[in-house]
XYZ file of C-alpha atoms in Angstrom:
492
model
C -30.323 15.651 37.720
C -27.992 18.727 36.602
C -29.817 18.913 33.173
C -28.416 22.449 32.522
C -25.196 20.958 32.879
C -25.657 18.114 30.778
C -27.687 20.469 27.758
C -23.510 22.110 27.695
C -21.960 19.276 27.723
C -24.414 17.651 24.807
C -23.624 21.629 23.237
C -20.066 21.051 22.956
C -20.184 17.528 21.557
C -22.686 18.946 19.099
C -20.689 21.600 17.817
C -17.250 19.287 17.861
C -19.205 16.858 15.287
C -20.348 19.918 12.939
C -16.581 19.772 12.306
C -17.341 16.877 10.527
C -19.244 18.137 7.538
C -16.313 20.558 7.040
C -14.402 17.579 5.668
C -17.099 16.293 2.875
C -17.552 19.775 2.224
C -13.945 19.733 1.497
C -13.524 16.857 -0.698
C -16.844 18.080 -2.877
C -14.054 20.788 -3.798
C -11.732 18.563 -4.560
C -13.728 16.419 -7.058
C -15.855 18.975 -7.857
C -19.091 16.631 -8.695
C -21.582 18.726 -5.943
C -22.451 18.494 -2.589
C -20.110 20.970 -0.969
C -23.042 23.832 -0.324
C -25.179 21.717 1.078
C -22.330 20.055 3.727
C -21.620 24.205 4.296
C -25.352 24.673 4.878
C -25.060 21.483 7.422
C -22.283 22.179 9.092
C -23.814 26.016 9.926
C -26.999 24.487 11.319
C -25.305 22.233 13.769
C -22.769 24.302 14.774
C -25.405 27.131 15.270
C -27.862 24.446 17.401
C -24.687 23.647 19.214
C -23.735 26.727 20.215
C -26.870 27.645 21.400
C -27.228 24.891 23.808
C -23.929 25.699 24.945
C -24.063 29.756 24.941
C -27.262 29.518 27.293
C -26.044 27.127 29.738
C -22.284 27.786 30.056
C -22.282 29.121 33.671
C -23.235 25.406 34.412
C -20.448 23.154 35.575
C -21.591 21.231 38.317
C -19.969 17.494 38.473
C -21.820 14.894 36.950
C -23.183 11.322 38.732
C -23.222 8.008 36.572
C -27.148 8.422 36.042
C -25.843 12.018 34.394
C -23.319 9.918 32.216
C -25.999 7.008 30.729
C -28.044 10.626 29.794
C -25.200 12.121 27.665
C -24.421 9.344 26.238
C -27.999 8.393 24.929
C -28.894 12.465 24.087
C -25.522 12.098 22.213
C -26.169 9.305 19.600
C -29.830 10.728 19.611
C -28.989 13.894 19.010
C -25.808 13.410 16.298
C -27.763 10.691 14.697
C -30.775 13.529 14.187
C -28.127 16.369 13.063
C -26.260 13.892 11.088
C -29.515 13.248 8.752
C -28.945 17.207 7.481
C -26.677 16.600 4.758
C -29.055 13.753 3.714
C -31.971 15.867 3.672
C -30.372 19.019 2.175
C -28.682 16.922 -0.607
C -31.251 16.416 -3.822
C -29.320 13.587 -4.921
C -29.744 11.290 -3.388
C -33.572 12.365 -2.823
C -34.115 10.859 0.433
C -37.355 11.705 2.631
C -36.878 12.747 6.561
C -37.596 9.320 7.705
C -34.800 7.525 4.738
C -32.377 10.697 5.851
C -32.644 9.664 9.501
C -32.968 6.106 8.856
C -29.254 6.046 6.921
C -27.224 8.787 9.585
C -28.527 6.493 12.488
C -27.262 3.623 10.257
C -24.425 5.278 10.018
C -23.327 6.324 13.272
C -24.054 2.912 14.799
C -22.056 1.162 12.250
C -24.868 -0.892 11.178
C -24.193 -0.797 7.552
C -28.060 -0.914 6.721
C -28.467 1.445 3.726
C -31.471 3.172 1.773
C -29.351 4.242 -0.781
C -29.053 2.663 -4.423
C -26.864 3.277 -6.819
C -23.649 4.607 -5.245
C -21.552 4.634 -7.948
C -22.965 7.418 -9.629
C -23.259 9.858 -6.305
C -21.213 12.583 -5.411
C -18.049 11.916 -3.591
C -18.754 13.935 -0.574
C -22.150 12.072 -0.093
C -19.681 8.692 -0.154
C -17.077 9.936 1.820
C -19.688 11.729 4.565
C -21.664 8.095 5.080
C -18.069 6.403 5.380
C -16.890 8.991 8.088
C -19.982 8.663 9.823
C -19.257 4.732 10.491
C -15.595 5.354 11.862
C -17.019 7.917 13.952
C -19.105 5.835 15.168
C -16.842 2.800 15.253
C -14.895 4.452 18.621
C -13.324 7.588 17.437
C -16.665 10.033 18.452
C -16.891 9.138 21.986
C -13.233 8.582 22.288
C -12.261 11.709 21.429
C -15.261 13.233 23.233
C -13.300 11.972 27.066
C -9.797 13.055 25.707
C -11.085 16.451 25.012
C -13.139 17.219 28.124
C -11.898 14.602 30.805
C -12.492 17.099 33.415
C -15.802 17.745 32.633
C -16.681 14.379 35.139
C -17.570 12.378 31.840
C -15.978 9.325 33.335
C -18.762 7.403 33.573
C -19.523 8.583 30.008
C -16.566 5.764 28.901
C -18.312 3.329 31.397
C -22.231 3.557 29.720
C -20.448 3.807 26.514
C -18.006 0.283 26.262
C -19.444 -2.860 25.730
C -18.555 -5.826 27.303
C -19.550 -7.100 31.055
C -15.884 -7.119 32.329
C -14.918 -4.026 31.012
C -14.030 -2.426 34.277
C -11.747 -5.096 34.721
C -10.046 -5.003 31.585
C -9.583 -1.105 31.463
C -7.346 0.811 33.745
C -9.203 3.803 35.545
C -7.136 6.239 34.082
C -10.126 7.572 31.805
C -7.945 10.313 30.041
C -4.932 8.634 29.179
C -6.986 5.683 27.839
C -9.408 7.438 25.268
C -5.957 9.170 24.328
C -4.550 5.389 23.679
C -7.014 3.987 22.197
C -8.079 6.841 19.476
C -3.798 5.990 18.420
C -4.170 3.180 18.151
C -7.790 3.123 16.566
C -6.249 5.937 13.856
C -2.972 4.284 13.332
C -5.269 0.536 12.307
C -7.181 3.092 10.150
C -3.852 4.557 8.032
C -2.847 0.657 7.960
C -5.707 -0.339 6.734
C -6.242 2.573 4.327
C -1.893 1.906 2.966
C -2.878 -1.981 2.339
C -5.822 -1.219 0.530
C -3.835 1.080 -1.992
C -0.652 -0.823 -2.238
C -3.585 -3.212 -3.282
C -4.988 -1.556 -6.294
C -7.440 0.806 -4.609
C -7.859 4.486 -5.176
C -6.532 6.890 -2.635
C -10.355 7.901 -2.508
C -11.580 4.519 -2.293
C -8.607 2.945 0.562
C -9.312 5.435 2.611
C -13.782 5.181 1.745
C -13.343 1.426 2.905
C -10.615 2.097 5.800
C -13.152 4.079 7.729
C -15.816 1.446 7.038
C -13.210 -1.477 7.472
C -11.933 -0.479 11.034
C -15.083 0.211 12.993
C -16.635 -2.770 11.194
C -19.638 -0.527 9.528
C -19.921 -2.230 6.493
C -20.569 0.571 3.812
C -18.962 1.043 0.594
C -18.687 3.714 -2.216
C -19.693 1.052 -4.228
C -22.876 -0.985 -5.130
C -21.268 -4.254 -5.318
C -19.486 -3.269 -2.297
C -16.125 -4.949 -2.116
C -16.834 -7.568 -4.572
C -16.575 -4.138 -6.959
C -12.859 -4.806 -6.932
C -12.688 -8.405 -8.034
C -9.425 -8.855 -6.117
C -8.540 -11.767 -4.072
C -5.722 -9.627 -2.391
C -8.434 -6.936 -1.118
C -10.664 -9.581 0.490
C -7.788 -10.858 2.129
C -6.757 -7.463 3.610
C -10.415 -6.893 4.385
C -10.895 -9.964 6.483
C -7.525 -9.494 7.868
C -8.608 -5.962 9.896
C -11.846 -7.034 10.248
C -10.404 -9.762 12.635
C -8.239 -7.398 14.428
C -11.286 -4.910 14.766
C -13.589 -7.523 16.091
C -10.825 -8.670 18.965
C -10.968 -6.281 22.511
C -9.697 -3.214 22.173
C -8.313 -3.151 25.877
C -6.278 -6.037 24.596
C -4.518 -3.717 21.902
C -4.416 -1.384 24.601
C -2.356 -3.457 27.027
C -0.046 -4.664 23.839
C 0.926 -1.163 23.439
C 1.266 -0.057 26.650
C 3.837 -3.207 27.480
C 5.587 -2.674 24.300
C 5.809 0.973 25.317
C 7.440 -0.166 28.637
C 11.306 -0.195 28.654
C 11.402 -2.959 31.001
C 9.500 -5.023 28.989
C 12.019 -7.538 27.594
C 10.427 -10.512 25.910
C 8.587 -8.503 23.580
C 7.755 -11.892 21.301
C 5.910 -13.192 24.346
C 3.579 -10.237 24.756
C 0.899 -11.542 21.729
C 1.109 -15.017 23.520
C 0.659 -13.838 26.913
C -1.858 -11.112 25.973
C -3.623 -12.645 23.445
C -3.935 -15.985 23.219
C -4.460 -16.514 26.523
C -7.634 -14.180 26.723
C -10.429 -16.492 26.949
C -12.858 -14.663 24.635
C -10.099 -14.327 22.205
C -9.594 -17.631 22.155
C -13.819 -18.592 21.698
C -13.931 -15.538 18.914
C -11.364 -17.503 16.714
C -12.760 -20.995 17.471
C -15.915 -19.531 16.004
C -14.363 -18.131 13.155
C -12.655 -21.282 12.071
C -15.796 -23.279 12.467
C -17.862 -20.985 10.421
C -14.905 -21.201 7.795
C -15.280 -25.216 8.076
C -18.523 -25.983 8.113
C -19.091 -23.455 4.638
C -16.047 -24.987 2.874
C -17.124 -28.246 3.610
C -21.235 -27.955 2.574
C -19.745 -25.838 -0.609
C -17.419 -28.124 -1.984
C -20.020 -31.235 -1.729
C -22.368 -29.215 -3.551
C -19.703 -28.032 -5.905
C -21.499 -24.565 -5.337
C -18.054 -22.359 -6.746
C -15.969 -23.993 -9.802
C -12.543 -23.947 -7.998
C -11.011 -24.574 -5.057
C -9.195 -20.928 -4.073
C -12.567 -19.352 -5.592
C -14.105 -20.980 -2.404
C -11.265 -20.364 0.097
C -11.506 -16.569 -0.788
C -15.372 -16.422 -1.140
C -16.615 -18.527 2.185
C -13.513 -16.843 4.503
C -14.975 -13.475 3.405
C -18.450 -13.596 3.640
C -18.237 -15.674 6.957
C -15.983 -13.098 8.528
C -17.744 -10.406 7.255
C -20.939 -11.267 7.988
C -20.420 -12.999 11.901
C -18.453 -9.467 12.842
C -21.126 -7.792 11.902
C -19.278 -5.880 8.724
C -22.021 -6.700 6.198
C -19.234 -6.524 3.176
C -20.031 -8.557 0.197
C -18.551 -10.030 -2.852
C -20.814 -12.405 -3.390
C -24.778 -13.027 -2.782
C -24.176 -15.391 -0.057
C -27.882 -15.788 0.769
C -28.002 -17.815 -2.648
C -25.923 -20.800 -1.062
C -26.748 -23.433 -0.642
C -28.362 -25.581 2.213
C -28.595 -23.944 5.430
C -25.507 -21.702 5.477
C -27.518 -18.259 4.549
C -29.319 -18.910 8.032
C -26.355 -20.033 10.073
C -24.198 -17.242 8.981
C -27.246 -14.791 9.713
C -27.535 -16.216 13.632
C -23.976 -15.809 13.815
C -24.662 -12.213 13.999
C -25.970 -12.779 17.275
C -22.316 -13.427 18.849
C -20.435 -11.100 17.164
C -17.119 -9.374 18.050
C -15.530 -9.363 21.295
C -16.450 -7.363 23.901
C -14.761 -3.566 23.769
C -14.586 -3.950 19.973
C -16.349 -2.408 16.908
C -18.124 -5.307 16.345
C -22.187 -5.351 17.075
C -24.296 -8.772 18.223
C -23.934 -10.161 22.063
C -20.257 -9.891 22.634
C -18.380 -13.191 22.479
C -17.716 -13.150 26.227
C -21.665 -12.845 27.103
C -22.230 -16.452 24.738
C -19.232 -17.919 26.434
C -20.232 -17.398 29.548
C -24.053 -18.422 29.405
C -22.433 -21.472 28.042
C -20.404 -22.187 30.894
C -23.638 -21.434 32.726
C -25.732 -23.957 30.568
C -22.929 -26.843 31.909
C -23.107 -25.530 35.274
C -26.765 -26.148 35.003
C -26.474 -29.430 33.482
C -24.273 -30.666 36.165
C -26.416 -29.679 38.746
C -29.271 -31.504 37.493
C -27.030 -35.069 37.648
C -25.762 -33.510 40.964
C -27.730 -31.416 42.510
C -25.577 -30.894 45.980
C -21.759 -29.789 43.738
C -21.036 -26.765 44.124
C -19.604 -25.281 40.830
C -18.610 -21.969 40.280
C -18.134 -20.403 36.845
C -14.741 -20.056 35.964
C -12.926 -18.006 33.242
C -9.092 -20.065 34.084
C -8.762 -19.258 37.644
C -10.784 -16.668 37.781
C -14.444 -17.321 39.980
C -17.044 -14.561 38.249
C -19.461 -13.108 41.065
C -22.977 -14.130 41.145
C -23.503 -10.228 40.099
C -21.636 -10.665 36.664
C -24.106 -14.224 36.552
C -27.184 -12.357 36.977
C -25.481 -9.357 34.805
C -25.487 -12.022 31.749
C -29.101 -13.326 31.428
C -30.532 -10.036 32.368
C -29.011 -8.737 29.137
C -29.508 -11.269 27.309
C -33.178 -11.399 28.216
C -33.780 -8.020 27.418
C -31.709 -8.367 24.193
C -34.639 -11.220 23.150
C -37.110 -8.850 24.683
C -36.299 -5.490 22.447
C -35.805 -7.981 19.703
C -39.202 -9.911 19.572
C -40.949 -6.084 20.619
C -39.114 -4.788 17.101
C -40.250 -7.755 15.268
C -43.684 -7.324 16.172
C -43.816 -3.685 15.352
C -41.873 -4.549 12.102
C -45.147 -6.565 10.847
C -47.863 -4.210 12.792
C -45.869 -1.598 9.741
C -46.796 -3.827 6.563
C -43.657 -6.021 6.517
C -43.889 -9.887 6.004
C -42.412 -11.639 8.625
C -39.812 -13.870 7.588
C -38.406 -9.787 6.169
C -39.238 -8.085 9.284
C -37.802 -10.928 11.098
C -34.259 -10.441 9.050
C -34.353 -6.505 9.183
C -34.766 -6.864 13.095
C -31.920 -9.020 13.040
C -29.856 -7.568 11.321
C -30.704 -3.913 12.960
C -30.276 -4.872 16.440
C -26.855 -7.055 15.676
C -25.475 -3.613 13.863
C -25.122 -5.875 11.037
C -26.876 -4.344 7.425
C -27.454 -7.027 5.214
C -29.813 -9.859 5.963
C -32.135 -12.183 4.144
C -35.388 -11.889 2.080
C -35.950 -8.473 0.591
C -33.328 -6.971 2.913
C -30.565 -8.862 1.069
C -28.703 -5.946 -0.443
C -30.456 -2.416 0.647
C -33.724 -1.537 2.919
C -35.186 0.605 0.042
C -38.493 -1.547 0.350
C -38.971 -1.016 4.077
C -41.426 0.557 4.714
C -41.327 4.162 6.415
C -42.752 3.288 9.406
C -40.721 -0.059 10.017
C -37.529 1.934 9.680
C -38.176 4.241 12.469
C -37.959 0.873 14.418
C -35.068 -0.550 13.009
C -33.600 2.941 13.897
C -34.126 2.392 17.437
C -33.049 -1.103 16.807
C -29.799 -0.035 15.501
C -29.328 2.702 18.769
C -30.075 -0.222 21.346
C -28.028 -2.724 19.321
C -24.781 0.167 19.390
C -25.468 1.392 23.272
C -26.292 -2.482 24.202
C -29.596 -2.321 25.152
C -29.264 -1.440 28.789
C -27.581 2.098 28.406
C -30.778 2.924 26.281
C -33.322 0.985 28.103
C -32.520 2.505 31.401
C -33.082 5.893 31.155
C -37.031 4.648 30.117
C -37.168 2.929 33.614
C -39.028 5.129 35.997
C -36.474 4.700 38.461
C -33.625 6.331 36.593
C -35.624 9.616 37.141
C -36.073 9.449 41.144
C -33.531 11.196 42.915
């Protein structure tokens, strides 16, 4: 193991993300309402610890394995998450303790969206534009921009512990460079979309580009208590819901868009979206699940006459069922007030999530599709138990490793879930609430049920150092964090 090596690398990183707090820091000038010495006082520390680790280990260059990769990538959301909690605990308002500070930069950083923080409206805005940057850090942009810079470091693997999604070597081409480059364009350019639409749409320059950050890598904070339900505007949600879809789909597929549109050769340009797009299979699954979750809330609604008109409950349900199954967290409404089961099924929607090589947190669509195509494989077998059936995506047979890749995850997804739970209520939490704050931890998704509806103020301290590690094995997908505790990860 070249730790030496790997204490630079995690040096460098460090002392790229003190950069960060330059920008709050910035913006507390601007406004003028406080902050900006404490951000200065952040950014020094960092930048200081990384240079440190750096100075004292910069004759160290050896190249790095994939077991060295899983490492970085684990000290690197450990480590930013820790140094990102400065501001939090320098700042005296909001008067957060060290466990609250940590608790919100983790949340942060892994786009969870969980927050500790009340009343947001009256904070500074460099403590509101600090915990929006955090989530489109977070989002892709950190570790994106982490392979562009040093590529030749032998951080490939980095990119390969880092994406989600079980097919993701097969959807990315191995040129590691050239693709962080890609996708942090195309990432930034949905980003000043997003940020234009919200302004053209009656947003403040401040706000747009607060909720583009938060919008994009599907985080789920606001500058606002009420969150986007602040704004009272039907056009907003729309826009909301609109990137929040585009966010949740897999990024390799916006990569191959671009690159073919790119391409001089390519000729049917109209073609492309069909070809690219709709006939991905988890694309395909993700907006099935969408439009069910939009039908089956419209339809228990409007018999229970829950919202006075018609276009009130168009623009509510398709909000809150986006937001909440892509693992935003946005509100404009208290949707755990409606009626009948919906509250619930919305919740376990969490569970699927985005697509894989998205923002989005929960399973990955592809993972649910496929252990349902394993479930009728199973099935079948029992009425014939001589077939042989192979699982299929189109024409393409998945391996028996991808098979086994599936319920291994997905077993040890139940397994770090159920282990959270339990330590949840061992901390003093009830546990329908600890069962919701696990939830909604581990899916990356913020709000919940129970008295985790709106804000985790009345978690206890304890509980929220496990929803932290909840939210780091929900963002690194379990296995990327759960593997370097194996024994085995540490024999050469």
């Amino acid at each position: 193991m070249q730790f030496l090596t790997i204490i630079r690398i995690v040096g460098v990183l460090v002392m790229s993300f003190s950069l960060t707090m330059l920008l709050p820091a910035a913006v507390a000038l601007i406004y003028g309402d406080g902050g900006g010495r404490e951000f200065l006082e952040a950014f020094a520390l960092t930048f200081a610890v990384g240079a440190t680790l750096w100075w004292f280990c910069r004759d160290y260059k050896e190249q790095l394995r994939s077991r060295e990769g899983f490492l970085i990538v684990v000290l690197f959301w450990i480590v930013l998450g820790s140094l990102g909690a400065v501001p939090f605990i320098l700042l005296e308002h909001p008067d957060l303790n060290f466990s609250e500070s940590i608790f919100e930069s983790f949340s942060g950083l892994t786009t969870t969206g969980a927050t500790v923080i009340t009343g947001l409206d009256d904070l500074p805005k460099a403590i509101l534009f600090y915990r929006q940057f955090l989530q489109w850090l977070g989002g892709m942009g950190i570790i994106v921009l982490a392979i562009a810079i040093i590529p030749m470091m032998g951080l490939g693997k980095l990119y390969r512990a880092e994406m989600p999604g079980p097919l993701k070597d097969e959807r990315m081409q191995p040129r590691i460079a050239e693709v962080a480059k890609m996708l942090w364009q195309i990432y930034l350019s949905l980003t000043i979309l997003c940020g234009l639409a919200y302004w053209l749409a009656g947003m403040t320059p401040f706000d747009a580009i607060s909720h583009s950050f938060a919008t994009i890598s599907i985080g789920g904070f606001s500058t606002h208590d009420a969150s986007i339900g602040y704004f009272n505007s039907t056009t907003i949600n729309y826009i909301t819901v609109f990137f929040l879809l585009i966010s949740s789909c897999n990024f390799a597929l916006h990569f191959t868009l671009f690159s073919q549109l790119k391409d001089p050769k390519e000729k049917r340009k109209s073609s492309v979206l069909q070809r690219l797009y709709w006939r991905d299979y988890e694309f395909r699954s993700f907006l099935f699940i969408q439009i069910a979750l939009f039908a089956i809330c419209m339809t228990v609604l409007s018999l229970y006459n829950y919202f006075s008109t018609t276009d009130t409950t168009i623009d509510q349900v398709l909000f809150e069922s986006v937001s909440i199954s892509t693992t935003a967290g946005f509100g404009v409404t208290d949707f755990s007030q409606w009626s009948s089961f919906l509250p619930t099924l919305l919740i376990l929607a969490s569970f699927v999530g985005g697509c894989a090589g998205s923002t989005g947190g929960g399973l990955k669509v592809i993972r649910v599709l496929l252990l349902y195509l394993q479930m009728n494989r199973e099935i079948h077998r029992f009425v014939h138990p001589n077939a042989i059936k192979p699982i299929k995506l189109g024409k393409s047979v998945l391996s028996d490793r991808i098979e086994e890749g599936i319920w291994a995850f997905f077993s040890a997804y139940i397994f770090v879930f159920i282990l959270c739970w339990l330590m949840a209520i061992l901390c003093g939490m009830q546990s329908f609430d600890a069962f919701n704050a696990v939830l909604a931890s581990l899916n990356n998704l913020g709000p919940a049920l129970g008295s985790v509806s709106t804000n985790f103020t009345q978690v206890p301290d304890g509980a929220k150092w496990v929803m932290t590690f909840a939210m780091v094995c929900g963002r690194l997908e379990v296995f990327t964090l759960l593997v370097i505790l194996s024994p085995v990860f540490w024999k050469d």
